[in-house]
């Protein structure tokens, strides 16, 4: 039977095809969200993170938060961690090589292999003396002197050792006089390594050398000052500060101790930029530091067509002292003593830009900007439209 130029079989075929088309489009609608790509979690997912992971703390960036972070950072200084008091240098250490000379007045008895002229009250007399081969202070911290025995030297000034030797020679030598000096400082000093002209061990003397003194003795740094970090290791304590900050603040030019290790590091700081930013990359920055506003500007700012201006986040392992008391209490710490923190930045609030200008970036921070909801919706509708047109074309071909 013919009805409006269409056979019953053709009509049924077209109905079946259109039903199949509708099913495909429905499947696209149901699975569209899961099939769309994304550069990271949504703003809602990040905001809910502390509810699912009790180890993470969430903080909204404000002027008060910035003050707390800056205050915590100012406590991590050389002066506070290493002390800024004069050390007693020039002391003898194990492994030091000592030059020792002993004189006695005539008639000399014990030490007579050298003659030294002296004038006393207008009359000429000859004093006898001996210079011993250089002696290295042994592992027990002592040296051996003929007729005086073993004398403790470690931790003492050369003049103190000389007095000890002289007192032991009283009654054996005739009016003995002793001179002790450090010929080679092998047991103490500061090791200077890294991006310096000459990596070396710098002896510490009675000058009470400070940090900049030993850097100068090593020939200085090989890179611009604002790109160098100085790390001082003292036992289990490791503190790092920008060289520029040390030069600007005399309190940071701290006295050093024997066996300190000073390392000059060339621009090791960086942050990672991810999400709806001008570029996604690892971005190095100067040792003197940069602000959050500078960090976002260096990656080209936010993408206008997809960024959520209320969804700017900084992921950081933070010093507990920088957190508000209510978040600090009971916060589980990482093995390094830090707390995982997510700082949220609402760039729809103009006052936030002032806080961004003073919020300091830290090494290994992650700056992430989530997609705006409308951007995700547009991606979804574009996907559905493309698939729907493809299905329509296929149906037209079939029919």
Tab-separated table of C-alpha atoms in Angstrom:
chain	number	residue	atom	x	y	z
A	1	UNK	CA	0.000	0.000	0.000
A	2	UNK	CA	1.291	3.453	-0.891
A	3	UNK	CA	0.639	6.336	1.590
A	4	UNK	CA	1.998	9.822	0.725
A	5	UNK	CA	4.702	8.254	-1.391
A	6	UNK	CA	6.071	6.116	1.450
A	7	UNK	CA	5.725	2.379	1.696
A	8	UNK	CA	4.898	0.684	5.006
A	9	UNK	CA	8.312	-0.994	5.054
A	10	UNK	CA	10.151	2.329	4.561
A	11	UNK	CA	8.101	3.951	7.284
A	12	UNK	CA	8.887	1.201	9.763
A	13	UNK	CA	12.586	1.395	8.848
A	14	UNK	CA	12.645	5.147	9.418
A	15	UNK	CA	10.888	4.788	12.756
A	16	UNK	CA	13.414	2.160	13.850
A	17	UNK	CA	16.363	4.365	12.759
A	18	UNK	CA	15.027	7.415	14.563
A	19	UNK	CA	14.456	5.352	17.678
A	20	UNK	CA	18.078	4.168	17.474
A	21	UNK	CA	19.166	7.816	17.001
A	22	UNK	CA	17.316	8.880	20.103
A	23	UNK	CA	18.902	6.052	22.070
A	24	UNK	CA	22.393	7.098	21.020
A	25	UNK	CA	21.785	10.731	21.936
A	26	UNK	CA	20.368	9.664	25.299
A	27	UNK	CA	23.455	7.571	25.963
A	28	UNK	CA	25.622	10.577	25.135
A	29	UNK	CA	23.664	12.751	27.546
A	30	UNK	CA	23.983	10.184	30.333
A	31	UNK	CA	27.710	9.644	29.866
A	32	UNK	CA	28.690	13.103	28.695
A	33	UNK	CA	30.070	14.373	32.009
A	34	UNK	CA	32.245	11.335	32.580
A	35	UNK	CA	33.662	11.455	29.044
A	36	UNK	CA	34.733	15.099	29.098
A	37	UNK	CA	38.367	15.860	29.803
A	38	UNK	CA	39.494	18.060	32.702
A	39	UNK	CA	42.781	19.470	34.017
A	40	UNK	CA	41.989	18.696	37.642
A	41	UNK	CA	39.307	18.582	40.329
A	42	UNK	CA	36.414	21.021	40.487
A	43	UNK	CA	36.129	23.769	43.063
A	44	UNK	CA	33.468	21.812	44.929
A	45	UNK	CA	35.617	18.694	45.100
A	46	UNK	CA	38.567	20.653	46.532
A	47	UNK	CA	36.428	22.476	49.091
A	48	UNK	CA	35.100	19.120	50.333
A	49	UNK	CA	38.570	17.554	50.586
A	50	UNK	CA	39.035	18.205	54.352
A	51	UNK	CA	35.746	16.381	54.997
A	52	UNK	CA	37.149	13.235	53.385
A	53	UNK	CA	40.774	13.578	54.511
A	54	UNK	CA	41.249	14.755	58.102
A	55	UNK	CA	44.955	15.341	57.497
A	56	UNK	CA	44.281	18.273	55.151
A	57	UNK	CA	43.476	21.782	56.362
A	58	UNK	CA	41.597	24.354	54.253
A	59	UNK	CA	42.218	28.088	54.725
A	60	UNK	CA	40.653	31.034	52.907
A	61	UNK	CA	43.275	33.631	52.025
A	62	UNK	CA	42.873	36.922	53.883
A	63	UNK	CA	45.035	39.700	55.274
A	64	UNK	CA	45.106	37.999	58.696
A	65	UNK	CA	46.233	34.711	57.144
A	66	UNK	CA	49.012	36.476	55.228
A	67	UNK	CA	50.269	38.113	58.426
A	68	UNK	CA	50.357	34.732	60.161
A	69	UNK	CA	52.274	33.097	57.273
A	70	UNK	CA	54.808	35.936	57.058
A	71	UNK	CA	55.327	35.891	60.841
A	72	UNK	CA	55.982	32.144	60.809
A	73	UNK	CA	58.446	32.563	57.953
A	74	UNK	CA	60.345	35.302	59.800
A	75	UNK	CA	61.009	32.916	62.698
A	76	UNK	CA	62.889	30.491	60.461
A	77	UNK	CA	66.084	32.561	60.290
A	78	UNK	CA	69.774	31.949	60.846
A	79	UNK	CA	69.751	34.196	63.909
A	80	UNK	CA	66.904	32.255	65.550
A	81	UNK	CA	67.999	28.755	64.531
A	82	UNK	CA	71.792	29.022	64.777
A	83	UNK	CA	72.315	31.796	67.317
A	84	UNK	CA	73.974	35.154	66.847
A	85	UNK	CA	76.566	35.184	69.621
A	86	UNK	CA	80.334	35.218	69.373
A	87	UNK	CA	81.920	31.790	69.279
A	88	UNK	CA	85.321	31.053	70.751
A	89	UNK	CA	87.432	30.200	67.724
A	90	UNK	CA	91.139	29.506	67.368
A	91	UNK	CA	90.914	26.453	69.612
A	92	UNK	CA	92.846	23.294	68.844
A	93	UNK	CA	90.966	20.361	67.355
A	94	UNK	CA	91.764	16.711	66.724
A	95	UNK	CA	93.872	16.452	63.585
A	96	UNK	CA	95.375	19.944	63.889
A	97	UNK	CA	99.114	20.162	63.300
A	98	UNK	CA	100.998	22.128	65.995
A	99	UNK	CA	104.387	23.854	65.831
A	100	UNK	CA	106.066	23.784	69.271
A	101	UNK	CA	109.247	25.568	70.387
A	102	UNK	CA	110.836	25.457	73.863
A	103	UNK	CA	113.590	27.691	75.267
A	104	UNK	CA	115.457	27.639	78.544
A	105	UNK	CA	117.837	30.104	80.139
A	106	UNK	CA	121.539	29.325	80.534
A	107	UNK	CA	122.958	27.106	81.656
A	108	UNK	CA	120.659	25.075	79.406
A	109	UNK	CA	120.287	21.393	80.182
A	110	UNK	CA	117.353	19.777	78.339
A	111	UNK	CA	116.963	21.757	75.139
A	112	UNK	CA	120.241	22.896	73.617
A	113	UNK	CA	120.246	22.219	69.895
A	114	UNK	CA	119.802	25.868	68.962
A	115	UNK	CA	121.141	29.176	70.254
A	116	UNK	CA	119.106	32.358	70.390
A	117	UNK	CA	120.676	35.648	71.393
A	118	UNK	CA	118.967	37.865	73.904
A	119	UNK	CA	119.905	40.980	75.823
A	120	UNK	CA	119.059	41.279	79.481
A	121	UNK	CA	119.890	44.391	81.564
A	122	UNK	CA	122.641	45.428	79.178
A	123	UNK	CA	124.513	42.106	79.531
A	124	UNK	CA	124.723	39.482	76.830
A	125	UNK	CA	123.523	35.971	77.538
A	126	UNK	CA	122.606	32.993	75.388
A	127	UNK	CA	119.348	31.032	75.714
A	128	UNK	CA	119.159	27.462	74.476
A	129	UNK	CA	116.094	26.274	72.593
A	130	UNK	CA	114.621	23.468	70.517
A	131	UNK	CA	111.929	23.369	67.852
A	132	UNK	CA	110.135	20.050	67.646
A	133	UNK	CA	108.852	18.405	64.455
A	134	UNK	CA	105.245	19.355	63.721
A	135	UNK	CA	102.884	17.278	65.797
A	136	UNK	CA	99.370	16.240	64.859
A	137	UNK	CA	96.833	16.140	67.676
A	138	UNK	CA	95.773	12.506	67.950
A	139	UNK	CA	92.283	11.053	68.194
A	140	UNK	CA	92.481	11.230	71.998
A	141	UNK	CA	93.044	14.979	71.733
A	142	UNK	CA	96.606	14.962	73.111
A	143	UNK	CA	100.201	15.522	72.047
A	144	UNK	CA	103.452	14.106	73.448
A	145	UNK	CA	106.327	16.374	74.551
A	146	UNK	CA	109.741	15.114	75.752
A	147	UNK	CA	110.087	15.429	79.536
A	148	UNK	CA	106.494	16.726	79.765
A	149	UNK	CA	104.603	13.611	78.698
A	150	UNK	CA	101.158	13.644	77.083
A	151	UNK	CA	99.410	16.991	77.186
A	152	UNK	CA	95.715	17.506	76.381
A	153	UNK	CA	95.262	19.934	73.483
A	154	UNK	CA	91.760	19.534	72.013
A	155	UNK	CA	89.392	22.378	72.849
A	156	UNK	CA	92.165	24.592	74.248
A	157	UNK	CA	93.855	27.695	72.913
A	158	UNK	CA	97.538	27.373	71.897
A	159	UNK	CA	98.551	29.669	74.781
A	160	UNK	CA	96.801	27.356	77.272
A	161	UNK	CA	98.698	24.329	75.941
A	162	UNK	CA	101.947	26.276	76.128
A	163	UNK	CA	101.333	27.079	79.802
A	164	UNK	CA	100.559	23.419	80.541
A	165	UNK	CA	103.823	22.283	78.916
A	166	UNK	CA	105.767	24.977	80.722
A	167	UNK	CA	104.355	24.003	84.128
A	168	UNK	CA	105.305	20.370	83.520
A	169	UNK	CA	108.885	21.371	82.658
A	170	UNK	CA	109.341	23.423	85.826
A	171	UNK	CA	112.057	21.796	87.879
A	172	UNK	CA	113.332	19.876	84.861
A	173	UNK	CA	114.362	22.695	82.547
A	174	UNK	CA	115.963	26.008	83.561
A	175	UNK	CA	113.313	28.758	83.386
A	176	UNK	CA	111.534	27.168	80.402
A	177	UNK	CA	109.585	29.264	77.921
A	178	UNK	CA	107.170	27.564	75.511
A	179	UNK	CA	105.581	28.743	72.261
A	180	UNK	CA	102.714	26.780	70.622
A	181	UNK	CA	100.925	27.741	67.427
A	182	UNK	CA	98.570	25.986	65.012
A	183	UNK	CA	100.565	25.209	61.885
A	184	UNK	CA	97.743	23.547	59.971
A	185	UNK	CA	94.101	23.729	60.992
A	186	UNK	CA	92.943	20.263	59.977
A	187	UNK	CA	90.619	19.413	62.825
A	188	UNK	CA	88.191	22.324	62.690
A	189	UNK	CA	86.891	24.885	60.272
A	190	UNK	CA	83.880	25.285	58.027
A	191	UNK	CA	83.292	23.345	54.820
A	192	UNK	CA	82.093	25.596	51.976
A	193	UNK	CA	80.652	23.849	48.902
A	194	UNK	CA	78.162	24.421	46.115
A	195	UNK	CA	78.046	27.310	43.663
A	196	UNK	CA	81.176	29.043	44.984
A	197	UNK	CA	84.425	29.809	43.179
A	198	UNK	CA	86.519	27.473	45.350
A	199	UNK	CA	84.949	24.727	47.442
A	200	UNK	CA	87.204	24.345	50.460
A	201	UNK	CA	87.562	24.003	54.202
A	202	UNK	CA	87.928	27.449	55.759
A	203	UNK	CA	89.763	27.498	59.117
A	204	UNK	CA	88.148	29.415	61.946
A	205	UNK	CA	90.466	31.732	63.832
A	206	UNK	CA	90.290	34.170	66.705
A	207	UNK	CA	88.749	36.636	64.238
A	208	UNK	CA	85.442	34.850	64.914
A	209	UNK	CA	84.601	34.445	61.240
A	210	UNK	CA	80.980	34.936	60.230
A	211	UNK	CA	79.016	33.500	57.341
A	212	UNK	CA	79.941	36.153	54.778
A	213	UNK	CA	83.600	35.915	55.827
A	214	UNK	CA	83.858	32.234	54.905
A	215	UNK	CA	81.987	32.804	51.632
A	216	UNK	CA	84.524	35.490	50.764
A	217	UNK	CA	87.389	33.127	51.691
A	218	UNK	CA	85.917	30.611	49.228
A	219	UNK	CA	86.045	33.215	46.448
A	220	UNK	CA	82.400	34.245	46.646
A	221	UNK	CA	79.440	32.866	44.701
A	222	UNK	CA	79.396	32.340	40.949
A	223	UNK	CA	75.805	33.463	40.286
A	224	UNK	CA	73.865	36.699	40.908
A	225	UNK	CA	73.174	37.313	44.576
A	226	UNK	CA	69.378	37.308	44.206
A	227	UNK	CA	69.473	33.799	42.685
A	228	UNK	CA	71.550	32.153	45.423
A	229	UNK	CA	70.355	30.399	48.571
A	230	UNK	CA	72.714	29.708	51.453
A	231	UNK	CA	72.158	26.510	53.441
A	232	UNK	CA	73.950	26.019	56.760
A	233	UNK	CA	74.080	22.516	58.222
A	234	UNK	CA	75.026	22.222	61.880
A	235	UNK	CA	74.604	18.715	63.251
A	236	UNK	CA	70.949	17.807	62.681
A	237	UNK	CA	69.915	21.427	62.086
A	238	UNK	CA	69.554	22.598	58.485
A	239	UNK	CA	68.547	26.204	57.769
A	240	UNK	CA	68.264	27.902	54.379
A	241	UNK	CA	68.100	31.612	53.630
A	242	UNK	CA	68.472	33.780	50.502
A	243	UNK	CA	71.914	35.337	50.188
A	244	UNK	CA	70.301	38.700	49.471
A	245	UNK	CA	68.480	38.574	52.820
A	246	UNK	CA	71.758	37.791	54.613
A	247	UNK	CA	73.462	40.783	53.014
A	248	UNK	CA	70.570	43.125	53.808
A	249	UNK	CA	70.165	42.029	57.433
A	250	UNK	CA	73.378	42.010	59.534
A	251	UNK	CA	71.696	39.745	62.101
A	252	UNK	CA	71.615	36.958	59.517
A	253	UNK	CA	75.391	37.117	59.064
A	254	UNK	CA	75.826	34.727	61.991
A	255	UNK	CA	79.075	33.427	63.523
A	256	UNK	CA	79.938	29.899	62.477
A	257	UNK	CA	81.169	26.889	64.410
A	258	UNK	CA	83.681	24.194	63.575
A	259	UNK	CA	82.284	21.449	61.336
A	260	UNK	CA	79.478	23.654	59.983
A	261	UNK	CA	78.741	23.012	56.311
A	262	UNK	CA	77.847	26.036	54.166
A	263	UNK	CA	76.273	25.232	50.783
A	264	UNK	CA	75.544	27.820	48.082
A	265	UNK	CA	72.545	26.725	45.987
A	266	UNK	CA	71.669	28.283	42.636
A	267	UNK	CA	67.963	29.112	42.345
A	268	UNK	CA	66.509	25.809	43.551
A	269	UNK	CA	63.043	27.273	44.244
A	270	UNK	CA	60.121	26.542	41.914
A	271	UNK	CA	56.338	26.225	41.913
A	272	UNK	CA	53.984	24.237	39.680
A	273	UNK	CA	51.191	25.979	37.777
A	274	UNK	CA	48.230	23.785	36.807
A	275	UNK	CA	44.658	24.185	35.598
A	276	UNK	CA	42.996	27.140	33.895
A	277	UNK	CA	46.102	29.330	33.762
A	278	UNK	CA	47.910	30.926	30.846
A	279	UNK	CA	50.430	28.086	30.902
A	280	UNK	CA	50.950	24.889	32.859
A	281	UNK	CA	54.591	24.501	33.863
A	282	UNK	CA	57.146	24.263	36.628
A	283	UNK	CA	58.295	27.840	37.183
A	284	UNK	CA	61.612	28.650	38.919
A	285	UNK	CA	61.862	31.789	41.021
A	286	UNK	CA	64.530	33.757	42.837
A	287	UNK	CA	65.855	32.922	46.260
A	288	UNK	CA	64.610	36.274	47.524
A	289	UNK	CA	61.079	34.982	46.894
A	290	UNK	CA	58.008	36.138	44.991
A	291	UNK	CA	54.399	36.823	45.919
A	292	UNK	CA	51.327	34.910	44.783
A	293	UNK	CA	50.373	37.826	42.519
A	294	UNK	CA	53.781	37.640	40.820
A	295	UNK	CA	53.512	33.867	40.475
A	296	UNK	CA	50.159	34.049	38.667
A	297	UNK	CA	51.419	36.857	36.437
A	298	UNK	CA	54.481	34.800	35.431
A	299	UNK	CA	52.278	32.073	33.946
A	300	UNK	CA	50.087	34.482	31.991
A	301	UNK	CA	47.280	34.950	34.499
A	302	UNK	CA	43.937	33.149	34.441
A	303	UNK	CA	42.218	32.002	31.250
A	304	UNK	CA	39.147	34.206	30.833
A	305	UNK	CA	37.197	31.596	28.877
A	306	UNK	CA	37.437	28.784	31.453
A	307	UNK	CA	38.875	29.883	34.829
A	308	UNK	CA	36.777	29.990	37.989
A	309	UNK	CA	37.878	33.203	39.719
A	310	UNK	CA	36.597	31.759	43.016
A	311	UNK	CA	38.548	28.555	42.449
A	312	UNK	CA	42.216	29.589	42.787
A	313	UNK	CA	44.065	27.264	45.172
A	314	UNK	CA	47.572	26.898	46.608
A	315	UNK	CA	48.550	23.409	47.792
A	316	UNK	CA	51.364	23.497	50.347
A	317	UNK	CA	53.008	21.613	53.194
A	318	UNK	CA	52.809	24.389	55.774
A	319	UNK	CA	54.550	25.176	59.026
A	320	UNK	CA	51.978	24.571	61.809
A	321	UNK	CA	52.878	27.949	63.335
A	322	UNK	CA	51.386	29.650	60.261
A	323	UNK	CA	47.909	28.184	60.836
A	324	UNK	CA	45.110	29.619	62.979
A	325	UNK	CA	44.967	27.978	66.434
A	326	UNK	CA	41.743	26.100	65.680
A	327	UNK	CA	43.322	24.421	62.630
A	328	UNK	CA	46.676	23.847	64.281
A	329	UNK	CA	45.193	21.925	67.188
A	330	UNK	CA	45.339	18.193	66.568
A	331	UNK	CA	46.653	18.549	63.029
A	332	UNK	CA	48.581	15.402	62.008
A	333	UNK	CA	52.097	16.234	60.832
A	334	UNK	CA	54.179	14.820	58.014
A	335	UNK	CA	57.575	13.260	58.887
A	336	UNK	CA	59.067	16.711	58.176
A	337	UNK	CA	56.759	18.334	60.744
A	338	UNK	CA	54.472	20.036	58.194
A	339	UNK	CA	50.693	20.160	57.699
A	340	UNK	CA	49.052	19.668	54.254
A	341	UNK	CA	47.141	22.900	53.617
A	342	UNK	CA	44.922	24.143	50.791
A	343	UNK	CA	44.714	27.934	50.573
A	344	UNK	CA	41.647	29.152	48.688
A	345	UNK	CA	41.785	32.502	46.875
A	346	UNK	CA	38.577	34.304	45.880
A	347	UNK	CA	39.639	36.677	43.106
A	348	UNK	CA	36.112	38.019	42.738
A	349	UNK	CA	36.817	40.035	45.906
A	350	UNK	CA	38.986	43.098	45.050
A	351	UNK	CA	40.533	43.170	48.538
A	352	UNK	CA	42.023	39.726	47.872
A	353	UNK	CA	44.489	41.289	45.445
A	354	UNK	CA	46.165	43.152	48.312
A	355	UNK	CA	46.632	39.879	50.177
A	356	UNK	CA	48.030	38.250	47.030
A	357	UNK	CA	50.713	40.940	46.785
A	358	UNK	CA	52.186	39.941	50.159
A	359	UNK	CA	51.430	36.202	50.303
A	360	UNK	CA	54.858	34.529	49.857
A	361	UNK	CA	55.297	31.578	47.535
A	362	UNK	CA	57.263	28.597	48.833
A	363	UNK	CA	59.372	25.987	47.122
A	364	UNK	CA	57.287	23.159	45.584
A	365	UNK	CA	53.962	25.015	45.974
A	366	UNK	CA	51.212	24.030	43.524
A	367	UNK	CA	48.996	26.808	42.128
A	368	UNK	CA	45.823	25.332	40.663
A	369	UNK	CA	42.858	27.088	39.042
A	370	UNK	CA	39.698	25.049	38.501
A	371	UNK	CA	37.326	25.379	35.565
A	372	UNK	CA	34.259	27.573	35.909
A	373	UNK	CA	30.960	25.612	35.948
A	374	UNK	CA	29.831	27.321	32.732
A	375	UNK	CA	33.053	26.172	31.039
A	376	UNK	CA	32.298	22.561	31.909
A	377	UNK	CA	28.702	23.020	30.707
A	378	UNK	CA	29.909	24.465	27.419
A	379	UNK	CA	32.288	21.547	26.953
A	380	UNK	CA	29.360	19.196	27.609
A	381	UNK	CA	27.011	20.900	25.157
A	382	UNK	CA	29.720	21.045	22.498
A	383	UNK	CA	30.330	17.337	22.940
A	384	UNK	CA	26.624	16.531	22.693
A	385	UNK	CA	26.200	18.753	19.644
A	386	UNK	CA	29.123	17.172	17.820
A	387	UNK	CA	27.897	13.660	18.547
A	388	UNK	CA	24.303	14.516	17.646
A	389	UNK	CA	25.315	15.961	14.262
A	390	UNK	CA	27.383	12.860	13.626
A	391	UNK	CA	24.372	10.638	14.362
A	392	UNK	CA	22.083	12.762	12.153
A	393	UNK	CA	24.537	12.427	9.299
A	394	UNK	CA	24.685	8.675	9.816
A	395	UNK	CA	20.862	8.427	9.892
A	396	UNK	CA	20.572	10.469	6.702
A	397	UNK	CA	23.033	8.172	4.988
A	398	UNK	CA	21.166	5.057	6.141
A	399	UNK	CA	17.754	6.372	5.172
